[in-house]
mmCIF file of C-alpha atoms in Angstrom:
data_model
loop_
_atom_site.group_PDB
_atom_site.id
_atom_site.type_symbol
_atom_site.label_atom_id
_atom_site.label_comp_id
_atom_site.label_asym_id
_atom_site.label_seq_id
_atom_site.Cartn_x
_atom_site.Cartn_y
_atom_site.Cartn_z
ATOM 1 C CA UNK E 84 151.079 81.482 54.902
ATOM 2 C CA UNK E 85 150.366 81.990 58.891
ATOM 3 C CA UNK E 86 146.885 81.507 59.740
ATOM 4 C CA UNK E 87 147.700 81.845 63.422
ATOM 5 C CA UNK E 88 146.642 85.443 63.434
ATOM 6 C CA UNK E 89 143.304 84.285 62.033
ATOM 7 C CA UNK E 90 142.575 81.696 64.314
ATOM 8 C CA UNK E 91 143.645 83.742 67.301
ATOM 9 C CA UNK E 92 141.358 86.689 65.626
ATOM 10 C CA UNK E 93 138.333 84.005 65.261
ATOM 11 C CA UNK E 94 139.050 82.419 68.689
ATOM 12 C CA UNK E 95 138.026 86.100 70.091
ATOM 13 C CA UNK E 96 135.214 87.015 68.601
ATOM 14 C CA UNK E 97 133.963 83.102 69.242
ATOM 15 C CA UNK E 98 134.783 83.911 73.052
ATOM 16 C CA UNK E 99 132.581 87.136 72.749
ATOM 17 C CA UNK E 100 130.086 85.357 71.029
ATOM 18 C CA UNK E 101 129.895 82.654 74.035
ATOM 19 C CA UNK E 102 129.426 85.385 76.327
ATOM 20 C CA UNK E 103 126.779 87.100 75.077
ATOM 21 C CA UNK E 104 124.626 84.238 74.380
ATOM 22 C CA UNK E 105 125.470 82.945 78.026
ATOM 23 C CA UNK E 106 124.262 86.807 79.081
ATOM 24 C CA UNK E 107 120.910 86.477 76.972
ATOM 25 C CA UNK E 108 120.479 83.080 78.705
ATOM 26 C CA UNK E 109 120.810 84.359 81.681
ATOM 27 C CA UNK E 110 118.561 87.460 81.371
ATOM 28 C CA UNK E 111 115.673 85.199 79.175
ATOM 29 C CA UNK E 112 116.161 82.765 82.959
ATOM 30 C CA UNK E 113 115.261 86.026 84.571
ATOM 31 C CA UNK E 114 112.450 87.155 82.320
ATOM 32 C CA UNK E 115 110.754 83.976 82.406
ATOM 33 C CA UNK E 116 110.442 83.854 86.252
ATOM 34 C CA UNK E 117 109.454 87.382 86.083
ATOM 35 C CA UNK E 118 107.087 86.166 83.636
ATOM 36 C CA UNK E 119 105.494 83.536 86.145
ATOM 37 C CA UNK E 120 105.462 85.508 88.844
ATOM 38 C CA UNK E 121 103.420 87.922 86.719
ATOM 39 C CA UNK E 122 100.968 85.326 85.222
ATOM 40 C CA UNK E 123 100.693 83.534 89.213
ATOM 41 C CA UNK E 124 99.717 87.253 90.427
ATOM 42 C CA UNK E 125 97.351 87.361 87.433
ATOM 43 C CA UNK E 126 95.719 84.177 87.998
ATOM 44 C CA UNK E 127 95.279 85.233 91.884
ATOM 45 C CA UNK E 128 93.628 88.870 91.204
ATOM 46 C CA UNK E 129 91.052 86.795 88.480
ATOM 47 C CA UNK E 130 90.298 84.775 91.264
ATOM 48 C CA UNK E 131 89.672 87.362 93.771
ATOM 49 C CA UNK E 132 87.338 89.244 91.182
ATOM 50 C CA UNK E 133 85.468 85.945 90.995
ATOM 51 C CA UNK E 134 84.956 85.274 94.401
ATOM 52 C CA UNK E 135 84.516 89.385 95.090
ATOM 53 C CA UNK E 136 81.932 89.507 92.386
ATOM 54 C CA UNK E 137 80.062 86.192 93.554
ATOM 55 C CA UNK E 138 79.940 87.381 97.285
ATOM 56 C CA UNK E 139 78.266 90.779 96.235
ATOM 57 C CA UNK E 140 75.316 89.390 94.572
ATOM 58 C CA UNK E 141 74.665 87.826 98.169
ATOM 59 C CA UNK E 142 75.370 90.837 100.312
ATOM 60 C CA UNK E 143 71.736 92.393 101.367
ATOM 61 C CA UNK E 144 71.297 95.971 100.647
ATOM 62 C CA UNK E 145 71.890 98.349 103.743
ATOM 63 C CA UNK E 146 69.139 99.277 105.138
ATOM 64 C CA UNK E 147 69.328 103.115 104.174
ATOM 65 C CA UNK E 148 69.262 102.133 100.673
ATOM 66 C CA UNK E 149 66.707 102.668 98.656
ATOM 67 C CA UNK E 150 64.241 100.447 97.558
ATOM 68 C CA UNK E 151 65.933 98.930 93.984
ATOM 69 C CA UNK E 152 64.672 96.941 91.045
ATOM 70 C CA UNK E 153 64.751 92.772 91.401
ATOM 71 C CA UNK E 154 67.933 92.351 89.267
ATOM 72 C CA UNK E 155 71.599 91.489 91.252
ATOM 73 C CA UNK E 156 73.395 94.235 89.113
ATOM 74 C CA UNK E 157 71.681 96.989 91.049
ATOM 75 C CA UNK E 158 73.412 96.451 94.257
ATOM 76 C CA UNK E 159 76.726 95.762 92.467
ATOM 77 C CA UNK E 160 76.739 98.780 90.474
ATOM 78 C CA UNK E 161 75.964 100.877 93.889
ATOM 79 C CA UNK E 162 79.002 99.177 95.275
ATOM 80 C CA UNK E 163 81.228 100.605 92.322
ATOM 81 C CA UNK E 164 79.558 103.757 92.650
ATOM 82 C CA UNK E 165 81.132 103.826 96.327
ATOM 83 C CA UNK E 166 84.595 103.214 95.367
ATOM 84 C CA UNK E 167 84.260 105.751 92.480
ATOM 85 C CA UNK E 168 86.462 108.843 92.743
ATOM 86 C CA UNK E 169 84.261 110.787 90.064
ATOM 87 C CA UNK E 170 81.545 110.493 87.882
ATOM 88 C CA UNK E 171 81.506 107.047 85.655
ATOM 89 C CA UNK E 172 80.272 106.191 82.566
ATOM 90 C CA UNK E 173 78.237 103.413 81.722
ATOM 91 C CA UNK E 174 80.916 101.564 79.992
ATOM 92 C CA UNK E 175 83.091 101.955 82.876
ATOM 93 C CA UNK E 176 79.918 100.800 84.985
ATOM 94 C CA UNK E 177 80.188 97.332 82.844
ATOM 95 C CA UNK E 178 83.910 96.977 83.042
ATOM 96 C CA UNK E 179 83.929 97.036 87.090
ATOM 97 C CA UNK E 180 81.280 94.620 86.997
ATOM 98 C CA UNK E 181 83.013 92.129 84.273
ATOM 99 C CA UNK E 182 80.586 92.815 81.894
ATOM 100 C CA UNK E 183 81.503 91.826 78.315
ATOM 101 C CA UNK E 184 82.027 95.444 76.627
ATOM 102 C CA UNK E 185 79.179 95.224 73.892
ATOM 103 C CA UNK E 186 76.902 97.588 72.949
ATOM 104 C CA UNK E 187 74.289 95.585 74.196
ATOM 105 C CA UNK E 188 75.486 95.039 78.051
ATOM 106 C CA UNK E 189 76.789 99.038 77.921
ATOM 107 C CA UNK E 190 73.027 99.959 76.823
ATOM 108 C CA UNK E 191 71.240 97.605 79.444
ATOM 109 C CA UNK E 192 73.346 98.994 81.859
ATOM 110 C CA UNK E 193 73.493 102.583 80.741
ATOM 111 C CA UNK E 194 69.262 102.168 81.195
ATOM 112 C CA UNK E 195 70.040 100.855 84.826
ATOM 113 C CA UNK E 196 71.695 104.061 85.517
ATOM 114 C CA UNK E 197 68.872 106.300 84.275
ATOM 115 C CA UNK E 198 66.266 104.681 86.412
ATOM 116 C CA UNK E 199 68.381 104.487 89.458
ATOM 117 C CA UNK E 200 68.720 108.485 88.392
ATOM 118 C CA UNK E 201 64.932 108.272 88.281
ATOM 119 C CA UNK E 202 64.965 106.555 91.640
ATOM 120 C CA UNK E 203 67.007 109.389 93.270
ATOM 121 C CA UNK E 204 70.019 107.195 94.089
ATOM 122 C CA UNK E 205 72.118 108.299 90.722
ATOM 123 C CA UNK E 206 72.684 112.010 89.255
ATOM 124 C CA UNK E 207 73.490 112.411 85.734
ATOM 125 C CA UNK E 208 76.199 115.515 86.140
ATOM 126 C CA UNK E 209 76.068 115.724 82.462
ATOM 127 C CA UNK E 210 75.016 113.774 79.423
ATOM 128 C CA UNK E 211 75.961 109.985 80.166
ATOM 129 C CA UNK E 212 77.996 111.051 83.584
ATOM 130 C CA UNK E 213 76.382 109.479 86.546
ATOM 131 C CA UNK E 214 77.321 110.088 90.324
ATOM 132 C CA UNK E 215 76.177 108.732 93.396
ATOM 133 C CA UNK E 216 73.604 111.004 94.842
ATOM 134 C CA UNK E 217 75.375 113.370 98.088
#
């Protein structure tokens, strides 16, 4: 029996083999600096919000502000109020200011909202919807 024809057949699909898994080490090579490059970025922006959010407890407040409560949020949460395109909620309130998302930081700040509604500075468009005052 001639098992060239097998060999030859085997040889093939071995060369194909080869190829692809040269291929799919070459794209995994290009994923995984893709990958780092992603992570580095990631790493940069987290570091940025750090610094961004530790520089805004010490800016003063403008001087046409109103006068606000003793507590370092109040300032920051008018500063995300002036980047706001629309109306925000108050869990979107605590996400721009890194606020752990529980119930808890969304209610103390939700209540921060209402009195600076209360203070003139906020309006509630509707139910739980606050803009900054025009």
């Amino acid at each position: 029996m001639n098992i060239q024809p097998l060999l030859d057949a085997l040889g093939i699909q071995e060369d194909a083999a080869r190829a692809l898994a040269d291929d799919l080490r070459t794209q995994i090579a290009e994923l995984q600096a893709r990958l780092q490059e992603a992570e580095t970025h990631l790493e940069h922006l987290a570091i940025t919000r750090k610094t961004v959010t530790a520089l805004a407890d010490r800016i003063p407040a403008r001087a046409d502000s109103p006068d606000l409560p003793e507590h370092p949020d109040y300032p920051r949460i008018l500063a995300v109020f002036n980047e706001a395109a629309g109306p925000l909620r108050a869990r979107d309130v605590c996400e721009a200011l890194d606020h752990e998302l529980l119930p808890k930081n969304i209610e103390g700040t939700r209540a921060k909202l209402k009195r600076l509604v209360k203070l003139n500075v906020l309006t509630e468009a509707d139910a739980g919807n606050f803009t900054r005052k025009q």
